[in-house]
Coordinates of C-alpha atoms and ligand atoms in Angstrom, one line a residue:
X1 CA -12.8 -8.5 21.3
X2 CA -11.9 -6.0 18.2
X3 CA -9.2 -4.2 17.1
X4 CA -9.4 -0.2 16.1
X5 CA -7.0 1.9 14.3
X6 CA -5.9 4.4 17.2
X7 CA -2.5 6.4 15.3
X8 CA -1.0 6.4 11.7
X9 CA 2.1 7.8 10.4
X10 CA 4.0 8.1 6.9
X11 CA 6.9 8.8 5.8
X12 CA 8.4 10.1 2.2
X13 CA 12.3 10.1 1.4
X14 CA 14.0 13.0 0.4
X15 CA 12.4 15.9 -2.3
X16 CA 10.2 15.4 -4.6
X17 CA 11.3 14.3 -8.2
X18 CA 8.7 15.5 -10.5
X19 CA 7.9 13.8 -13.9
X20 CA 9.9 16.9 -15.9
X21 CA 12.8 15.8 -13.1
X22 CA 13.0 12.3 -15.1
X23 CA 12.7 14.1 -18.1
X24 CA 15.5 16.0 -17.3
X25 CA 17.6 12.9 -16.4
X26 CA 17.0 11.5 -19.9
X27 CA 13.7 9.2 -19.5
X28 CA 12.0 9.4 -23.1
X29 CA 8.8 10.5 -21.6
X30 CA 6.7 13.8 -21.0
X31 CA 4.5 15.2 -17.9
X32 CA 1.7 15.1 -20.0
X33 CA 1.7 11.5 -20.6
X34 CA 2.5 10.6 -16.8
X35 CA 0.0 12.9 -15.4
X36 CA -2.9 12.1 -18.3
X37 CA -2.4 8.1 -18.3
X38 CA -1.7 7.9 -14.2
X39 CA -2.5 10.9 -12.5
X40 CA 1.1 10.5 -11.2
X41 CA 2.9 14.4 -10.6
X42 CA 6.0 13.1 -8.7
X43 CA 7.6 10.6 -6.7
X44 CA 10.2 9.9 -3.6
X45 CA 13.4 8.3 -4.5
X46 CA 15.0 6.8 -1.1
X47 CA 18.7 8.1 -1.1
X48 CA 21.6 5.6 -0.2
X49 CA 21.4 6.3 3.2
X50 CA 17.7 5.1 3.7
X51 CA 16.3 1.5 3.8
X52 CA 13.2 -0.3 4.4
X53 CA 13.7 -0.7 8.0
X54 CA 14.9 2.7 8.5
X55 CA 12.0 4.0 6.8
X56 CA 9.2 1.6 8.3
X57 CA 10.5 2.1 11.7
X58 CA 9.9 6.2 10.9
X59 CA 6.1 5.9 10.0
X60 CA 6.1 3.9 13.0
X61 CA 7.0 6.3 15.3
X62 CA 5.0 8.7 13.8
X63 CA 2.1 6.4 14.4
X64 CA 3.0 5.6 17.7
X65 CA 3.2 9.5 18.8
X66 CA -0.3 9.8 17.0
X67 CA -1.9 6.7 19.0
X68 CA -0.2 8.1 22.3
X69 CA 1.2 4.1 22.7
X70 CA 5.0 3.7 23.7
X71 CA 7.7 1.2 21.9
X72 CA 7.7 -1.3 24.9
X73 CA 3.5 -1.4 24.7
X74 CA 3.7 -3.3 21.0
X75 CA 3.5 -7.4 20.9
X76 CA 3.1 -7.5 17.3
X77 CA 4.6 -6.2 14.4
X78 CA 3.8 -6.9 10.7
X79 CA 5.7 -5.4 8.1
X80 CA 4.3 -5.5 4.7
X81 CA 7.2 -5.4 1.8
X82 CA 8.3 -6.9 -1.2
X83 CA 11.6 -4.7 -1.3
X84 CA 12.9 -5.4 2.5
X85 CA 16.4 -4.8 3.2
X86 CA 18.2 -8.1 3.7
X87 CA 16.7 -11.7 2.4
X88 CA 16.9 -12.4 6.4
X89 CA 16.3 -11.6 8.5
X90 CA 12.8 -9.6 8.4
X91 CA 12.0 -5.5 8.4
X92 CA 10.3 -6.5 11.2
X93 CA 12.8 -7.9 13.2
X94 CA 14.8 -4.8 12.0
X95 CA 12.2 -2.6 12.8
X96 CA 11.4 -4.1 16.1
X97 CA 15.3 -3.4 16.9
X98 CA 15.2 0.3 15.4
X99 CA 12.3 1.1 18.3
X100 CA 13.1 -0.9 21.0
X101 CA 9.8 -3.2 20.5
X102 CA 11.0 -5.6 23.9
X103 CA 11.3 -9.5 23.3
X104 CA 7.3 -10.6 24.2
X105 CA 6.5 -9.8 21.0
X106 CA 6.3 -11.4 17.8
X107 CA 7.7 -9.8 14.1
X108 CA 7.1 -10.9 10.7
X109 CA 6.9 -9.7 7.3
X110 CA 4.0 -10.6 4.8
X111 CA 4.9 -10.8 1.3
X112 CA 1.6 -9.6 -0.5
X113 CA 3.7 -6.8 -3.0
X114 CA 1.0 -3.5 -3.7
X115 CA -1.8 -5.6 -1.6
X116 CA 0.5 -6.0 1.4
X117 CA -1.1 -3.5 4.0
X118 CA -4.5 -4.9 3.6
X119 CA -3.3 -8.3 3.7
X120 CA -0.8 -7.4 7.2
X121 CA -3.4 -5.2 8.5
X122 CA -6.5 -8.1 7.9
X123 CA -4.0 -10.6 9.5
X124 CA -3.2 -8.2 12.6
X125 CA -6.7 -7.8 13.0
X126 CA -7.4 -11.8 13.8
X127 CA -4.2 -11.7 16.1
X128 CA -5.8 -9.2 17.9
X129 CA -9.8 -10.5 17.9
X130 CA -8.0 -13.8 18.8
X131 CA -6.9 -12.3 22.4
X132 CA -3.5 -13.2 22.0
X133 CA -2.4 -9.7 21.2
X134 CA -2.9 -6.6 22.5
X135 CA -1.5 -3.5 20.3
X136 CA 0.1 -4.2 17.0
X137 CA 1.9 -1.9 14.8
X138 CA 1.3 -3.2 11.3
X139 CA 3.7 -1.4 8.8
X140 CA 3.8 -1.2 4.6
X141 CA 7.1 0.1 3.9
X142 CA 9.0 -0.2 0.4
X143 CA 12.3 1.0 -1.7
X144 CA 10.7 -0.1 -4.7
X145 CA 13.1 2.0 -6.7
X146 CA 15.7 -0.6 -6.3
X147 CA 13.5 -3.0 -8.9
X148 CA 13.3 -0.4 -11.7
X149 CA 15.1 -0.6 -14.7
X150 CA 15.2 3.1 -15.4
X151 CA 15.8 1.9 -19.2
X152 CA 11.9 1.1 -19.4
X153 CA 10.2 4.1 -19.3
X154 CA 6.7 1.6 -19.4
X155 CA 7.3 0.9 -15.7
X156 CA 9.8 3.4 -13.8
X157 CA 7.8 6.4 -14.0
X158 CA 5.3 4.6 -12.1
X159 CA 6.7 3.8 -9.0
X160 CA 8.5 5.5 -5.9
X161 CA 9.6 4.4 -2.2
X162 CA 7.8 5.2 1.7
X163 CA 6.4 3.8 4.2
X164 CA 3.1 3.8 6.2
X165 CA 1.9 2.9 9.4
X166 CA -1.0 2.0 11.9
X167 CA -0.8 1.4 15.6
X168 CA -4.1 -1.5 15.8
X169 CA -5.0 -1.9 19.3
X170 CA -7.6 -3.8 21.2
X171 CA -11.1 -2.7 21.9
X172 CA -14.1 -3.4 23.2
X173 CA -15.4 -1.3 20.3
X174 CA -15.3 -2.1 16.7
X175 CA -12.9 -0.7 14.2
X176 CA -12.2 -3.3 11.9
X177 CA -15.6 -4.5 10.7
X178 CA -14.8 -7.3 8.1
X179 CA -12.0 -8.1 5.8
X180 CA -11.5 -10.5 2.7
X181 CA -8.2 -11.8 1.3
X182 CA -7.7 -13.2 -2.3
X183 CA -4.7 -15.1 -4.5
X184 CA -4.8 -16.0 -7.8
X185 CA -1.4 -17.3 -8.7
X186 CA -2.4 -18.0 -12.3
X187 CA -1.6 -14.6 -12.8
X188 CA 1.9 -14.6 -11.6
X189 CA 3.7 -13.6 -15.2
X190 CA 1.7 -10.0 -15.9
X191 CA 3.7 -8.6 -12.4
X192 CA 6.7 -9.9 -11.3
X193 CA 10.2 -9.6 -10.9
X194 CA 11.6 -12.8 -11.9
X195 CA 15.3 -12.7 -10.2
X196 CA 16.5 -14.4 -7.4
X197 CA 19.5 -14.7 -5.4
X198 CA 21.8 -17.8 -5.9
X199 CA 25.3 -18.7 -5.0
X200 CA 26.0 -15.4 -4.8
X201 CA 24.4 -13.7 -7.6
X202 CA 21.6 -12.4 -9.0
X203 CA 20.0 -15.1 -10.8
X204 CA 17.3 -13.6 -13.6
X205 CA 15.7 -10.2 -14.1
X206 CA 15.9 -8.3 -10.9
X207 CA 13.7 -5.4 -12.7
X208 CA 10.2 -4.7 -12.4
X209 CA 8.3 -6.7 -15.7
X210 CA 5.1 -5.4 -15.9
X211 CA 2.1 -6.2 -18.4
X212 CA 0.1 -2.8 -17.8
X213 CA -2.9 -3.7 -20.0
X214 CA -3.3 -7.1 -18.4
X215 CA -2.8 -5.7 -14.7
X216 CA -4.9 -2.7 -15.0
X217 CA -8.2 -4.7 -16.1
X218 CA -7.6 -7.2 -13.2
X219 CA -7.5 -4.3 -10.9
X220 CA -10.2 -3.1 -11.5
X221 CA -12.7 -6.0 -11.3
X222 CA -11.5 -7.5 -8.1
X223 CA -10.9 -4.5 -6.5
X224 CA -14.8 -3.6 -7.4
X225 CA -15.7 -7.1 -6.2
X226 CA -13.8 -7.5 -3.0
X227 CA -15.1 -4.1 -2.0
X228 CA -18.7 -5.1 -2.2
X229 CA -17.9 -8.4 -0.7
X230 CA -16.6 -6.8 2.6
X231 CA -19.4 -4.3 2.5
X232 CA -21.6 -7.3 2.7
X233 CA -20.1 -9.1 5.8
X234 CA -20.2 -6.3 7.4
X235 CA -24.1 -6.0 5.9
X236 CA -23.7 -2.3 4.8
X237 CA -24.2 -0.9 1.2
X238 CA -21.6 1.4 -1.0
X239 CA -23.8 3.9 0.1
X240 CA -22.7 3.7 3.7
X241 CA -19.1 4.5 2.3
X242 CA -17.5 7.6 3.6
X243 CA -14.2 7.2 2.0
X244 CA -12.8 4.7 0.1
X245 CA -8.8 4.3 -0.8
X246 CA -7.8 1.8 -2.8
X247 CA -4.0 0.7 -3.5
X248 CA -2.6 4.3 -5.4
X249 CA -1.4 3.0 -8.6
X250 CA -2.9 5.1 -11.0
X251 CA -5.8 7.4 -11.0
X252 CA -7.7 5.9 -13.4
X253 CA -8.1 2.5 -11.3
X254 CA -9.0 4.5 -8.6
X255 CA -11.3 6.2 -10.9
X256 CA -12.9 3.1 -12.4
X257 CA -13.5 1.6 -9.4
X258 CA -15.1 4.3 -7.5
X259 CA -17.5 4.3 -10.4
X260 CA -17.7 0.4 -10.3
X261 CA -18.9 0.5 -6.9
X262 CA -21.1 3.7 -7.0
X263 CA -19.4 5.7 -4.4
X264 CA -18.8 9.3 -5.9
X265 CA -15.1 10.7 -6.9
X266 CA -15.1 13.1 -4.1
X267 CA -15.4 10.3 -1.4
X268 CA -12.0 8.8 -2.8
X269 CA -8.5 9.5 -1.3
X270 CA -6.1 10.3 -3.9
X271 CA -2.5 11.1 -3.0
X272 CA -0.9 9.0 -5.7
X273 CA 0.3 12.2 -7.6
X274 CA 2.7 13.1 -4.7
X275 CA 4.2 9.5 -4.8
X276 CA 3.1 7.3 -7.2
X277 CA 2.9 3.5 -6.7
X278 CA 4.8 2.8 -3.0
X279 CA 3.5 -0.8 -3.4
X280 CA 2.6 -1.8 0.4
X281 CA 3.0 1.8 1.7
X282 CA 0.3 3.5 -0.9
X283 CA -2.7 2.6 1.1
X284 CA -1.3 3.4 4.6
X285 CA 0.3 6.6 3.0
X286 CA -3.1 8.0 1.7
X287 CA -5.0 6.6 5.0
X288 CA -2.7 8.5 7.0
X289 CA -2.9 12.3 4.9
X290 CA -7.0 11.7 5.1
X291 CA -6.7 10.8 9.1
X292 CA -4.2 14.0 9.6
X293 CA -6.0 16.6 7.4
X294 CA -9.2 16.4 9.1
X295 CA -11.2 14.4 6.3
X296 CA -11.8 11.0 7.9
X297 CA -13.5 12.2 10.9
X298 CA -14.8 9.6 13.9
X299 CA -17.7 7.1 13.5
X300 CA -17.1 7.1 9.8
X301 CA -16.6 4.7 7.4
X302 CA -13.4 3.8 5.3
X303 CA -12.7 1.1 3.0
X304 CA -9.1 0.0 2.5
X305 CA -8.4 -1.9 -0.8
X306 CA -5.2 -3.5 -2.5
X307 CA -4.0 -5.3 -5.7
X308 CA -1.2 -6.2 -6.6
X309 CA 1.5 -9.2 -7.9
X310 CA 1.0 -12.7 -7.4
X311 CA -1.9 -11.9 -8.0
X312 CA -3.1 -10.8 -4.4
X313 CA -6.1 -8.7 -3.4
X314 CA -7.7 -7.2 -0.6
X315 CA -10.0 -5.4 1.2
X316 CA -10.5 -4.0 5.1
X317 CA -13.6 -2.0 5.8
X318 CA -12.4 -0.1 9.1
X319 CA -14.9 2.6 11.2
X320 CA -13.1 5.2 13.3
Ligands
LIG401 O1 0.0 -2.2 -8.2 C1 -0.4 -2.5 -9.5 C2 0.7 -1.9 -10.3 N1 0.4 -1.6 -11.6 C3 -0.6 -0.8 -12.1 O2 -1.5 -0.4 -11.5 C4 -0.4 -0.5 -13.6 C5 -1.7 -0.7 -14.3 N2 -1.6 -0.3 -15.7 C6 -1.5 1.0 -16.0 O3 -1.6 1.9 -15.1 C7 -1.4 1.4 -17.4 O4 -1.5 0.3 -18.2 C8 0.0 2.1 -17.7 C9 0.0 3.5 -17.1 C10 1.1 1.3 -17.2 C11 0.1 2.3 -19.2 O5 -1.0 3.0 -19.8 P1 -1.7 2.5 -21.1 O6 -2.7 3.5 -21.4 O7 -2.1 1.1 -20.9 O8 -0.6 2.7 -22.2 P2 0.1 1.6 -23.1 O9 0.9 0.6 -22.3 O10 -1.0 1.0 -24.0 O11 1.1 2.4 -24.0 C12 0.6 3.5 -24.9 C13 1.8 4.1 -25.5 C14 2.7 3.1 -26.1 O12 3.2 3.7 -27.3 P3 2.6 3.2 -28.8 O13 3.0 1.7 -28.8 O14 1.2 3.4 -28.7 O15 3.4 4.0 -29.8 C15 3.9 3.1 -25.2 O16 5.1 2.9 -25.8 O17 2.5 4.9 -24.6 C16 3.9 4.6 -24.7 N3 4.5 4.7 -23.4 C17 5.0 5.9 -22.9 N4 5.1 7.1 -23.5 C18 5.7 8.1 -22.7 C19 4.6 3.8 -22.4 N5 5.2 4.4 -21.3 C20 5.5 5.7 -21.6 C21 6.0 6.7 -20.9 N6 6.1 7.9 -21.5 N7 6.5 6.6 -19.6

């Protein structure tokens, strides 16, 4: 048994707010500098009225309507977030709620901040090839504009909010070829947002603390090294690659490690100057433009990739 990808949907709050639009609301910063040191053009800033849920349980429909698979057919749902709604219970109980997702199946969230898809989608994947599940909708949704300090001009530019999802089915046919999963919580401190909630209150920092230097060289290697290491469980070479999207952070990363792993600069999905870092939504986000505009086309191959706090990274080499 194997799981395939058979829908994707995403989902973007509200207009646009372009880099002159933060400029104009008194960030000391400048287009040039966003767009020249990120490749970031705008973002999506979720308005009062939106929410993780609301927003995950969107792309979800979106994928559902894409795979052709109704509410009551799902008996899994993983929802990848660091920003979900309530402390408890889970965007994916709330999700499950939103679509009518009946009571045979199982919710949960995965807390893997930007390299949650991979990790929800990698752990969906043995659910499935396990036989106990059938059709999954695995789901990276995120508000991340909650956590920014819009003080610190080193991190808010950066980020913005959406969701992304996949319906992952069961098939005699594979989709998912290999995966690999990796934690390095030494490296906790260069990405993190200290605060926590207690008696009442916000305990610490709730902001966004970010050492850029630090995270972007990390980034790069592993997300060069896991790539290769799924490439070789599934015993094909960079070469084999039709598209590769990595976590959308900043273009550069992207950039880097494209070049890292050979694979040229026109085979890599780039949306992340339409919405900057979504965290867990970036990667189903991208896969989901590529899927609907024709470029990702059937029997090819596409490697999914993620990095992010704790430190967490990821890699899912899918065919379609
Ligand atoms: O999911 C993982 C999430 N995180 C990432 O992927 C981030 C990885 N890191 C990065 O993308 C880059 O390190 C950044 C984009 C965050 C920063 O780029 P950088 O080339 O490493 O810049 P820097 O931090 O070395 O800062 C260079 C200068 C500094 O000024 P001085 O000290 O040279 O005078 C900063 O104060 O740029 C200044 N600066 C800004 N200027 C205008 C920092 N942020 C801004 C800003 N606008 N928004």
């Amino acid at each position: 048994m194997h799981s395939r990808i058979t829908g994707t949907g995403g989902v973007l709050p509200g207009a646009p707010v372009t880099n002159d639009d933060l400029v104009a609301r008194g960030i000391e910063t400048s287009d040039e500098w966003i767009a020249e040191r990120t490749g970031i053009r705008s973002r999506h800033l979720a308005g009062p009225e939106d929410g993780t849920a609301s927003l995950g349980a969107a792309a979800a429909q979106k994928a559902l309507a894409a795979a052709g698979v109704k509410p009551t057919d799902i008996d899994l749902i993983v929802v990848a977030t660091s920003t979900p709604d309530k402390v408890f219970p889970s965007t994916a109980c709330l999700v499950q709620a939103a679509l009518g997702v009946p009571t045979s199946a199982m919710a949960f969230d995965v807390q893997a901040v930007c390299s949650g898809f991979v990790y929800a989608l990698a752990v969906a994947d043995k659910f499935i090839r396990s036989g106990s599940h059938k059709r999954a909708l695995v789901i990276g949704a995120e508000v991340f504009s909650r956590l920014l300090d819009w003080n610190d001009r080193r991190t808010c530019v950066l980020f913005g909010d959406g969701a992304g999802a996949v319906v992952l089915e069961a098939s005699e046919t594979p989709g998912i070829l290999a995966s690999a999963l990796h934690a390095d919580g030494s490296h906790a401190h260069i990405l993190e947002v200290p605060g926590n909630v207690r008696n009442g209150a916000i305990a610490g920092a709730a902001f966004v603390h970010m050492d850029g230097q630090a995270v972007f060289k990390l980034a790069v290697r592993v997300l060069g090294e896991v790539a290769q290491e799924t490439l070789a469980q599934a015993g094909l070479a960079p070469e084999a690659l039709d598209w590769l999207i990595p976590h959308q952070a900043n273009i550069r990363i992207l950039q880097a490690t494209a070049r890292r792993l050979g694979v040229p600069p026109e085979k890599v999905v780039v949306t992340v100057d339409r919405h900057g870092n979504t965290s867990a939504a970036s990667v189903p986000l991208a896969l989901d433009v590529a899927l609907r505009d024709g470029r990702i086309k059937p029997g090819q191959h596409v490697m999914l990739e993620g990095v992010g706090g704790g430190f967490t990274w990821g890699a899912v080499l899918v065919r379609f």
